[in-house]
DNA sequence: CGCACAGTTGATTCGGCTCAAAGCCTGTGG
DNA sequence: CCACAGGCTTTGAGCCGAATCAACTGTGCG
């Protein structure tokens, strides 16, 4: 689950707009990018899903709204993520830009046709869908059984994970999303999330250079706090995340 | 999401051991069934996933255990369900028989080889994996934003759904799982679940002929209570769930 | 008959929510 | 350059819903 999943994103010299070795990048090669401003929706819950999308840069939030207005964020999507693979018919969620987002679009019909007669692509698509399923289950487990502090710790650790940074030293992560987004993601309120940030800071687990810029000191303790996460012992194994030549 | 998903399970004359039109039934046609006693594990979290399984009868619980022993049930699996499709490498969860379970087994290697060169089977497998992903997300949304009573209502309604019964009249559902199972599934404690059953009964939403035999009176109110669920207006549309000839 | 276990019910506690009020940055216009 | 507005974020006080702890009640089984 938490093993290195993203391929080579941590390579020092690669700027955001060009991630090599991304899954399915070939299919999108010649497609031109659209831009979405922060807060703008890419698609809405209930929309007919006609396209497969690939994020070039930026961050999206994926969420569902209950009839009474409560919002549950099911995930955040970053550069390289392909959306719409597991969608049959209508979108079950809304996708909204958190930061400015650039993405490419491909007709689902064309996409699936192309994938269907490429034995090389098929397992890649399957792999991505499986990852989505696994992530959703992970989230369920967290929400069903973890307490507030464990949820935030989990969020911080997995977010750090995603950046592909070297996890053996204090990691600095930039959170593009607001406290409200985080709250709706981990199933808490803004206030509780904020209080937890403060507490983690007070206890020396993190530092907050600004509300959106977190440095994880004592990552190991955070991992333990997070509870699950394969208990993180193999997080620091040299052979799993080889030292980068510099 | 909640539209009729299972094909023809509600046909009156079909006894549990022989569900026709089941997805992928062809592949398992000649495989002989194994039996698991209640409480027995079919596979363990962490096991190498070598087989694809298909449930012929009975009910399984799928769950993960956190290091400190808390258990989160991610779902229950019933006859017709195929397990192991979305698993890469090791199982992320344990599967345990709730009732006596009979299932068939097929080597994952063989299975995927067969699927891979059958253009007819591929979309079926994809469909199932997508359903798994969707179910997990549904669960996440519920756990992230619903209160206790809404969770139990959701559980009851979706369970009723699954049976494929006519939902316009009081549905009687047999719950194979214990209160503890339900609690671990909806992210509550046994006591809270029990209290809610009592309350629903007191309020006339359900009757409890025995702890495991629930009759849903006022299903509509339960659906509203459940909150989400497309708000259930199209639950009762005649054309969606045609009246059965008798 | 009595033990074991599942489920229910009650009393109490406590974590996280709600409501309310300050801080704090960012951008905007004077 | 500073003042101010507005949206985030933080912090505080009090409350409430669900967890916890603890009987008690079936019900099936040796």
Coordinates of C-alpha atoms (C1' of nucleotides) in Angstrom, one line a residue:
Chain A
X1 CA 0.0 0.0 0.0
X2 CA 2.5 2.5 1.1
X3 CA 5.5 1.1 -0.8
X4 CA 7.0 3.5 -3.4
X5 CA 4.2 3.7 -5.9
X6 CA 5.0 6.7 -8.0
X7 CA 7.9 5.9 -10.3
X8 CA 10.6 8.5 -10.6
X9 CA 8.8 11.7 -9.6
X10 CA 11.5 12.5 -7.1
X11 CA 14.2 13.0 -9.7
X12 CA 15.7 16.3 -8.8
X13 CA 15.7 17.9 -12.2
X14 CA 12.2 17.2 -13.4
X15 CA 10.0 20.3 -13.4
X16 CA 6.2 19.8 -12.9
X17 CA 5.1 20.1 -16.5
X18 CA 7.0 17.1 -17.7
X19 CA 6.8 13.9 -15.8
X20 CA 8.3 11.1 -17.7
X21 CA 7.3 7.5 -17.3
X22 CA 3.8 8.4 -16.3
X23 CA 1.2 5.8 -16.9
X24 CA -0.6 6.1 -20.2
X25 CA 1.4 9.2 -21.1
X26 CA 1.6 8.0 -24.7
X27 CA -2.1 8.2 -25.3
X28 CA -2.2 11.8 -24.2
X29 CA 1.0 12.8 -26.0
X30 CA -0.5 15.1 -28.5
X31 CA -3.4 16.5 -26.6
X32 CA -3.3 20.1 -25.6
X33 CA -3.9 21.2 -22.1
X34 CA -6.8 23.1 -20.6
X35 CA -6.5 25.3 -17.6
X36 CA -8.8 25.6 -14.6
X37 CA -8.7 28.3 -12.1
X38 CA -8.8 27.6 -8.3
X39 CA -12.3 26.7 -7.3
X40 CA -13.4 25.9 -10.8
X41 CA -15.1 22.6 -11.4
X42 CA -13.8 20.1 -14.0
X43 CA -16.8 17.9 -13.8
X44 CA -19.8 17.6 -11.6
X45 CA -21.3 14.8 -9.7
X46 CA -24.1 13.5 -11.9
X47 CA -22.5 14.5 -15.2
X48 CA -22.3 12.0 -17.9
X49 CA -18.7 10.9 -18.0
X50 CA -17.5 11.4 -21.6
X51 CA -13.8 12.0 -21.1
X52 CA -10.7 10.5 -19.5
X53 CA -8.6 13.3 -18.0
X54 CA -5.0 13.5 -17.2
X55 CA -3.6 16.1 -14.8
X56 CA -0.5 17.9 -16.0
X57 CA 0.0 20.1 -13.0
X58 CA -1.9 21.4 -10.0
X59 CA -4.2 19.8 -7.5
X60 CA -7.9 18.8 -7.6
X61 CA -10.3 17.8 -4.9
X62 CA -12.7 15.0 -5.6
X63 CA -15.8 15.1 -3.5
X64 CA -19.5 14.2 -3.0
X65 CA -22.1 16.3 -1.5
X66 CA -24.9 14.8 0.5
X67 CA -28.5 16.1 0.1
X68 CA -28.2 18.3 3.2
X69 CA -25.0 20.0 2.0
X70 CA -22.4 18.1 3.9
X71 CA -19.3 17.5 1.7
X72 CA -17.1 14.5 1.8
X73 CA -13.8 14.7 0.0
X74 CA -12.8 11.3 -1.3
X75 CA -9.4 12.3 -2.4
X76 CA -7.0 14.8 -3.9
X77 CA -5.5 14.3 -7.3
X78 CA -2.1 15.6 -8.4
X79 CA 0.0 15.8 -11.6
X80 CA 0.1 12.5 -13.4
X81 CA -3.2 11.2 -12.1
X82 CA -5.7 9.9 -14.6
X83 CA -9.3 10.5 -13.9
X84 CA -12.5 8.8 -15.1
X85 CA -11.1 5.3 -15.5
X86 CA -13.4 3.7 -13.0
X87 CA -16.4 5.7 -13.9
X88 CA -19.3 4.0 -15.6
X89 CA -21.9 6.3 -17.0
X90 CA -22.2 9.2 -14.6
X91 CA -19.7 10.8 -12.3
X92 CA -20.3 9.9 -8.7
X93 CA -18.3 12.9 -7.6
X94 CA -17.4 16.4 -8.4
X95 CA -13.8 17.5 -9.3
X96 CA -12.7 21.0 -8.5
X97 CA -9.4 22.7 -8.9
X98 CA -7.7 23.5 -5.6
X99 CA -4.8 25.3 -7.2
X100 CA -4.6 26.3 -10.8
X101 CA -4.8 23.0 -12.8
X102 CA -3.7 22.1 -16.3
X103 CA -5.1 18.9 -17.7
X104 CA -5.5 17.0 -20.9
X105 CA -8.7 15.4 -22.2
X106 CA -9.4 12.3 -24.2
X107 CA -12.7 10.9 -25.3
X108 CA -13.5 7.9 -23.1
X109 CA -14.7 6.0 -26.1
X110 CA -11.5 6.6 -28.0
X111 CA -9.5 5.9 -24.8
X112 CA -11.1 2.6 -24.1
X113 CA -10.9 1.5 -27.7
X114 CA -7.2 2.3 -27.8
X115 CA -6.6 0.5 -24.5
X116 CA -8.7 -2.5 -25.5
X117 CA -6.6 -3.5 -28.4
X118 CA -3.3 -2.8 -26.8
X119 CA -2.2 -5.7 -24.6
X120 CA 0.5 -3.5 -23.2
X121 CA -1.9 -0.8 -22.0
X122 CA -4.6 -2.9 -20.5
X123 CA -2.7 -4.0 -17.4
X124 CA -1.7 -0.4 -16.8
X125 CA -5.3 0.7 -16.7
X126 CA -6.3 -2.2 -14.6
X127 CA -3.4 -1.3 -12.2
X128 CA -4.6 2.3 -11.9
X129 CA -8.2 1.2 -11.2
X130 CA -7.0 -1.2 -8.6
X131 CA -5.0 1.5 -6.9
X132 CA -8.1 3.7 -6.8
X133 CA -10.0 0.9 -5.2
X134 CA -7.2 0.2 -2.7
X135 CA -7.0 3.9 -1.8
X136 CA -10.7 4.1 -1.2
X137 CA -10.5 1.1 1.1
X138 CA -7.6 2.5 3.0
X139 CA -9.7 5.6 3.6
X140 CA -12.6 3.5 4.8
X141 CA -10.5 1.7 7.3
X142 CA -9.1 5.0 8.6
X143 CA -12.5 6.6 8.9
X144 CA -14.1 3.6 10.5
X145 CA -11.6 3.0 13.2
X146 CA -9.2 5.9 13.8
X147 CA -9.4 8.8 16.2
X148 CA -8.9 12.4 15.2
X149 CA -5.1 12.6 15.9
X150 CA -4.5 9.4 14.1
X151 CA -6.4 10.6 11.1
X152 CA -4.4 13.8 10.8
X153 CA -1.1 11.9 11.3
X154 CA -2.2 9.5 8.5
X155 CA -3.0 12.4 6.3
X156 CA 0.4 14.1 6.8
X157 CA 2.4 10.9 6.4
X158 CA 0.6 9.8 3.2
X159 CA 0.9 13.3 1.8
X160 CA 4.6 13.3 2.5
X161 CA 4.7 9.9 0.8
X162 CA 3.1 11.2 -2.3
X163 CA 5.8 13.8 -2.8
X164 CA 8.3 11.0 -3.1
X165 CA 10.7 12.9 -0.9
X166 CA 13.4 11.3 1.1
X167 CA 11.6 10.3 4.3
X168 CA 14.5 9.8 6.5
X169 CA 14.9 13.5 7.3
X170 CA 12.5 16.3 8.2
X171 CA 10.2 16.5 5.2
X172 CA 8.8 19.8 4.2
X173 CA 5.4 19.6 2.5
X174 CA 3.3 22.3 0.9
X175 CA -0.4 21.7 1.4
X176 CA -2.3 23.2 -1.5
X177 CA -5.6 22.7 0.2
X178 CA -7.3 24.6 3.0
X179 CA -8.1 23.4 6.5
X180 CA -11.7 22.9 5.4
X181 CA -10.6 20.6 2.6
X182 CA -8.5 18.6 5.0
X183 CA -11.3 18.4 7.5
X184 CA -13.8 17.2 4.9
X185 CA -11.2 14.6 3.8
X186 CA -10.4 13.1 7.1
X187 CA -14.0 13.4 8.5
X188 CA -13.4 16.1 11.1
X189 CA -14.2 19.8 11.5
X190 CA -12.0 22.7 10.7
X191 CA -11.6 23.5 14.3
X192 CA -10.5 20.0 15.3
X193 CA -8.0 19.9 12.4
X194 CA -6.6 23.3 13.4
X195 CA -6.3 22.3 17.0
X196 CA -4.5 19.1 16.0
X197 CA -2.0 21.1 13.9
X198 CA -1.4 23.3 16.9
X199 CA -0.9 20.3 19.2
X200 CA 1.4 18.5 16.9
X201 CA 3.4 21.7 16.7
X202 CA 3.4 22.1 20.4
X203 CA 4.6 18.6 20.8
X204 CA 7.4 19.0 18.3
X205 CA 6.1 16.6 15.8
X206 CA 5.9 19.3 13.1
X207 CA 6.6 22.9 12.5
X208 CA 4.3 25.3 10.7
X209 CA 6.2 27.9 8.8
X210 CA 2.9 29.1 7.5
X211 CA -0.5 27.4 7.8
X212 CA 0.1 25.6 4.5
X213 CA 3.8 24.8 4.9
X214 CA 4.4 21.9 7.2
X215 CA 7.7 20.4 8.1
X216 CA 7.5 17.0 9.6
X217 CA 10.1 16.6 12.3
X218 CA 9.9 13.2 14.0
X219 CA 8.3 11.5 11.0
X220 CA 8.7 8.2 12.7
X221 CA 6.5 9.2 15.6
X222 CA 3.9 10.5 13.2
X223 CA 3.9 7.1 11.5
X224 CA 3.4 5.4 14.8
X225 CA 0.7 7.8 15.7
X226 CA -1.0 7.1 12.3
X227 CA -1.4 3.5 13.5
X228 CA -1.8 1.6 10.3
X229 CA 0.6 2.1 7.4
X230 CA 2.4 -1.2 7.6
X231 CA 3.7 0.3 10.8
X232 CA 6.4 1.9 8.7
X233 CA 9.3 -0.1 9.7
X234 CA 10.2 -0.7 6.1
X235 CA 9.8 3.0 5.4
X236 CA 13.4 3.6 6.1
X237 CA 15.0 0.6 4.6
X238 CA 17.8 1.8 2.3
X239 CA 17.1 -0.7 -0.4
X240 CA 13.5 0.4 -0.8
X241 CA 14.2 4.0 -1.4
X242 CA 17.7 4.2 -2.6
X243 CA 19.8 7.2 -1.8
X244 CA 19.9 9.5 -4.8
X245 CA 23.2 10.4 -6.3
X246 CA 23.8 14.1 -6.3
Chain B
X1 CA -24.7 3.6 -7.6
X2 CA -27.8 2.2 -6.1
X3 CA -29.5 1.3 -9.3
X4 CA -30.3 -2.4 -9.7
X5 CA -26.8 -3.9 -10.0
X6 CA -27.2 -7.6 -9.5
X7 CA -28.8 -9.1 -12.5
X8 CA -31.5 -11.6 -11.9
X9 CA -31.0 -12.7 -8.3
X10 CA -34.5 -12.0 -7.4
X11 CA -36.0 -14.6 -9.7
X12 CA -38.3 -16.6 -7.4
X13 CA -37.3 -20.1 -8.3
X14 CA -33.6 -19.9 -8.2
X15 CA -32.1 -21.6 -5.1
X16 CA -28.9 -20.3 -3.7
X17 CA -26.5 -22.9 -5.0
X18 CA -27.3 -22.1 -8.7
X19 CA -27.2 -18.5 -9.7
X20 CA -27.3 -18.2 -13.5
X21 CA -26.0 -15.2 -15.4
X22 CA -23.4 -14.6 -12.8
X23 CA -20.4 -12.7 -13.9
X24 CA -17.5 -15.0 -15.0
X25 CA -19.5 -18.1 -14.1
X26 CA -18.1 -19.8 -17.2
X27 CA -14.6 -19.7 -16.0
X28 CA -15.5 -21.4 -12.8
X29 CA -17.8 -23.9 -14.4
X30 CA -16.0 -27.1 -13.7
X31 CA -14.3 -26.1 -10.5
X32 CA -15.3 -28.0 -7.4
X33 CA -16.4 -26.2 -4.3
X34 CA -14.6 -26.0 -1.0
X35 CA -16.4 -25.5 2.3
X36 CA -15.5 -23.1 5.1
X37 CA -17.0 -23.3 8.6
X38 CA -18.2 -20.1 10.3
X39 CA -15.3 -18.2 11.7
X40 CA -12.8 -19.9 9.4
X41 CA -10.5 -17.8 7.4
X42 CA -10.3 -18.1 3.6
X43 CA -7.2 -15.9 3.3
X44 CA -5.3 -13.6 5.6
X45 CA -4.2 -10.1 5.3
X46 CA -0.6 -10.3 4.1
X47 CA -1.0 -13.6 2.3
X48 CA 0.3 -13.8 -1.2
X49 CA -2.8 -13.7 -3.4
X50 CA -2.5 -16.7 -5.7
X51 CA -6.2 -17.5 -6.4
X52 CA -9.3 -15.9 -7.6
X53 CA -12.3 -17.0 -5.6
X54 CA -16.0 -17.2 -6.3
X55 CA -18.6 -17.6 -3.6
X56 CA -21.2 -20.2 -4.3
X57 CA -23.1 -19.7 -1.1
X58 CA -22.8 -18.2 2.3
X59 CA -21.4 -14.9 3.6
X60 CA -17.9 -13.7 4.2
X61 CA -16.6 -10.7 6.0
X62 CA -13.6 -8.8 4.6
X63 CA -11.6 -6.8 7.2
X64 CA -8.4 -5.3 8.2
X65 CA -6.9 -5.3 11.6
X66 CA -4.9 -2.4 12.9
X67 CA -1.7 -3.0 14.9
X68 CA -3.5 -2.4 18.2
X69 CA -6.2 -4.9 17.4
X70 CA -9.0 -2.7 16.2
X71 CA -10.8 -4.3 13.3
X72 CA -12.4 -2.5 10.4
X73 CA -14.8 -4.6 8.2
X74 CA -14.6 -3.2 4.7
X75 CA -17.4 -5.3 3.4
X76 CA -19.4 -8.5 3.3
X77 CA -19.4 -10.8 0.4
X78 CA -22.2 -13.0 -0.7
X79 CA -23.0 -15.7 -3.3
X80 CA -21.9 -14.7 -6.7
X81 CA -19.2 -12.4 -5.5
X82 CA -15.7 -12.9 -7.0
X83 CA -12.8 -12.1 -4.8
X84 CA -9.2 -11.3 -5.5
X85 CA -9.7 -9.3 -8.7
X86 CA -8.3 -6.0 -7.5
X87 CA -5.5 -7.6 -5.5
X88 CA -1.9 -7.1 -6.6
X89 CA 0.6 -9.2 -4.8
X90 CA -0.6 -9.5 -1.2
X91 CA -4.0 -9.4 0.3
X92 CA -4.7 -6.2 2.2
X93 CA -7.4 -7.8 4.1
X94 CA -8.6 -11.0 5.7
X95 CA -11.6 -12.9 4.6
X96 CA -13.5 -15.0 7.1
X97 CA -16.6 -17.1 6.8
X98 CA -19.6 -15.6 8.6
X99 CA -21.9 -18.4 7.8
X100 CA -20.9 -21.7 6.3
X101 CA -19.4 -20.7 2.9
X102 CA -18.9 -22.7 -0.2
X103 CA -16.5 -21.3 -2.8
X104 CA -14.6 -22.2 -5.9
X105 CA -11.0 -21.4 -6.6
X106 CA -9.0 -20.6 -9.7
X107 CA -5.4 -19.8 -10.0
X108 CA -5.0 -16.0 -10.6
X109 CA -2.4 -16.7 -13.3
X110 CA -4.8 -18.9 -15.2
X111 CA -7.7 -16.6 -14.5
X112 CA -5.9 -13.5 -15.8
X113 CA -4.5 -15.3 -18.8
X114 CA -8.0 -16.5 -19.7
X115 CA -9.5 -13.1 -19.3
X116 CA -6.7 -11.4 -21.1
X117 CA -7.4 -13.0 -24.4
X118 CA -11.1 -13.0 -24.2
X119 CA -12.5 -9.6 -25.3
X120 CA -15.8 -10.6 -23.9
X121 CA -14.6 -11.3 -20.4
X122 CA -12.3 -8.3 -20.0
X123 CA -15.0 -5.7 -19.6
X124 CA -16.8 -7.9 -17.1
X125 CA -13.7 -8.0 -14.9
X126 CA -13.2 -4.3 -15.3
X127 CA -16.8 -3.8 -14.3
X128 CA -16.4 -5.8 -11.2
X129 CA -13.3 -4.0 -10.1
X130 CA -15.0 -0.7 -10.7
X131 CA -17.9 -1.7 -8.6
X132 CA -15.5 -2.6 -5.8
X133 CA -13.9 0.8 -6.1
X134 CA -17.3 2.5 -6.1
X135 CA -18.5 0.5 -3.0
X136 CA -15.4 1.5 -1.1
X137 CA -15.9 5.1 -2.0
X138 CA -19.5 5.0 -0.9
X139 CA -18.3 3.6 2.4
X140 CA -15.8 6.4 2.8
X141 CA -18.4 9.0 2.2
X142 CA -20.7 7.4 4.7
X143 CA -18.0 7.1 7.4
X144 CA -16.7 10.6 6.8
X145 CA -19.9 12.4 7.1
X146 CA -22.8 10.5 8.5
X147 CA -24.0 10.1 12.1
X148 CA -24.7 6.9 13.9
X149 CA -28.4 6.6 13.0
X150 CA -27.7 7.5 9.4
X151 CA -25.1 4.8 9.2
X152 CA -27.3 2.1 10.5
X153 CA -30.1 3.2 8.2
X154 CA -27.7 3.1 5.3
X155 CA -26.6 -0.4 6.2
X156 CA -30.1 -1.7 6.4
X157 CA -31.2 -0.1 3.2
X158 CA -28.2 -1.3 1.2
X159 CA -28.5 -4.7 2.7
X160 CA -32.2 -4.9 1.6
X161 CA -31.1 -3.7 -1.8
X162 CA -28.6 -6.5 -2.1
X163 CA -31.3 -9.2 -1.6
X164 CA -33.0 -7.8 -4.7
X165 CA -36.3 -8.0 -3.0
X166 CA -39.3 -5.9 -4.0
X167 CA -38.7 -2.8 -2.1
X168 CA -42.1 -1.3 -2.2
X169 CA -43.4 -3.4 0.7
X170 CA -42.0 -4.3 4.1
X171 CA -38.8 -6.2 3.3
X172 CA -37.7 -9.0 5.6
X173 CA -33.9 -9.4 5.8
X174 CA -31.9 -12.0 7.5
X175 CA -28.6 -10.7 8.8
X176 CA -26.0 -13.4 8.9
X177 CA -23.6 -11.3 10.8
X178 CA -23.4 -10.4 14.4
X179 CA -23.9 -7.0 16.0
X180 CA -20.1 -6.7 16.4
X181 CA -19.6 -7.3 12.7
X182 CA -22.2 -4.6 11.9
X183 CA -20.5 -2.3 14.3
X184 CA -17.1 -2.8 12.9
X185 CA -18.5 -2.3 9.4
X186 CA -20.3 1.0 10.1
X187 CA -17.6 2.3 12.4
X188 CA -19.6 2.3 15.7
X189 CA -19.6 0.1 18.8
X190 CA -21.9 -2.9 19.5
X191 CA -23.8 -1.0 22.1
X192 CA -24.5 1.9 19.8
X193 CA -25.7 -0.4 17.1
X194 CA -27.9 -2.3 19.5
X195 CA -29.4 0.9 20.9
X196 CA -30.1 2.1 17.4
X197 CA -31.9 -1.2 16.5
X198 CA -34.0 -0.8 19.6
X199 CA -34.8 2.8 18.7
X200 CA -35.7 2.1 15.1
X201 CA -38.0 -0.6 16.5
X202 CA -39.5 1.7 19.1
X203 CA -40.1 4.3 16.4
X204 CA -41.8 1.7 14.1
X205 CA -39.2 1.8 11.4
X206 CA -38.4 -1.8 11.7
X207 CA -39.5 -4.9 13.6
X208 CA -37.1 -7.4 15.1
X209 CA -38.5 -10.9 15.1
X210 CA -35.2 -12.0 16.4
X211 CA -31.9 -10.1 16.6
X212 CA -30.9 -11.3 13.2
X213 CA -34.3 -11.1 11.5
X214 CA -35.2 -7.6 10.6
X215 CA -38.4 -6.5 8.8
X216 CA -38.1 -3.0 7.3
X217 CA -41.5 -1.3 7.8
X218 CA -41.4 2.3 6.4
X219 CA -38.5 1.7 4.1
X220 CA -39.0 5.1 2.6
X221 CA -38.3 6.8 5.9
X222 CA -35.2 4.7 6.4
X223 CA -34.0 5.8 3.0
X224 CA -34.5 9.4 3.9
X225 CA -32.7 8.8 7.2
X226 CA -29.9 7.2 5.3
X227 CA -29.3 10.6 3.8
X228 CA -27.4 9.8 0.6
X229 CA -28.6 7.0 -1.7
X230 CA -29.8 9.2 -4.6
X231 CA -32.5 10.1 -2.1
X232 CA -34.3 7.0 -3.2
X233 CA -37.0 8.7 -5.2
X234 CA -36.2 6.4 -8.2
X235 CA -36.2 3.5 -5.8
X236 CA -39.9 2.9 -6.4
X237 CA -40.2 3.7 -10.0
X238 CA -42.0 0.8 -11.7
X239 CA -39.8 0.8 -14.7
X240 CA -36.6 0.5 -12.7
X241 CA -37.6 -2.6 -10.8
X242 CA -40.4 -4.2 -12.7
X243 CA -43.1 -6.0 -10.9
X244 CA -42.5 -9.7 -11.1
X245 CA -45.1 -11.9 -12.7
X246 CA -46.4 -14.6 -10.3
Chain C
dC1 C1' -29.5 -27.5 35.2
dG2 C1' -26.1 -24.2 34.5
dC3 C1' -22.6 -22.2 31.8
dA4 C1' -21.2 -19.4 27.8
dC5 C1' -22.1 -16.1 24.7
dA6 C1' -24.9 -12.7 22.0
dG7 C1' -27.6 -8.9 22.7
dT8 C1' -29.8 -5.3 25.3
dT9 C1' -30.0 -1.6 28.6
dG10 C1' -28.3 1.8 31.9
dA11 C1' -24.9 5.2 34.1
dT12 C1' -21.0 7.9 33.2
dT13 C1' -17.2 9.9 30.7
dC14 C1' -14.9 12.1 27.2
dG15 C1' -13.6 13.4 22.4
dG16 C1' -14.9 16.1 19.0
dC17 C1' -18.7 19.4 17.5
dT18 C1' -20.9 23.9 17.9
dC19 C1' -21.0 28.5 18.7
dA20 C1' -18.4 32.6 19.3
dA21 C1' -14.5 35.6 19.2
dA22 C1' -10.0 36.9 18.2
dG23 C1' -5.7 36.8 15.3
dC24 C1' -3.5 36.9 10.7
dC25 C1' -2.2 37.1 6.2
dT26 C1' -3.3 38.9 1.2
dG27 C1' -4.8 41.9 -1.7
dT28 C1' -6.9 46.5 -2.7
dG29 C1' -7.5 51.2 -2.7
dG30 C1' -6.6 55.6 -0.8
Chain D
dC1 C1' 3.3 53.3 2.1
dC2 C1' -0.4 52.5 5.0
dA3 C1' -5.2 51.4 6.2
dC4 C1' -8.7 48.5 5.7
dA5 C1' -11.6 44.5 4.2
dG6 C1' -12.3 39.9 3.7
dG7 C1' -11.2 35.2 4.0
dC8 C1' -8.6 31.8 6.4
dT9 C1' -6.9 30.1 10.7
dT10 C1' -6.5 29.7 15.5
dT11 C1' -8.2 29.6 20.1
dG12 C1' -11.8 29.4 23.8
dA13 C1' -16.2 27.8 26.3
dG14 C1' -19.8 24.7 26.6
dC15 C1' -22.4 20.9 25.0
dC16 C1' -23.8 16.7 23.0
dG17 C1' -23.3 12.1 20.8
dA18 C1' -21.1 8.1 21.0
dA19 C1' -17.6 5.4 23.7
dT20 C1' -16.8 3.1 27.8
dC21 C1' -17.8 0.5 31.8
dA22 C1' -21.0 -2.3 34.0
dA23 C1' -25.1 -5.0 34.8
dC24 C1' -28.6 -7.8 33.2
dT25 C1' -31.4 -10.8 29.9
dG26 C1' -32.2 -13.9 27.1
dT27 C1' -31.0 -18.4 24.4
dG28 C1' -28.7 -22.3 22.9
dC29 C1' -25.9 -26.2 24.3
dG30 C1' -23.1 -29.5 27.0

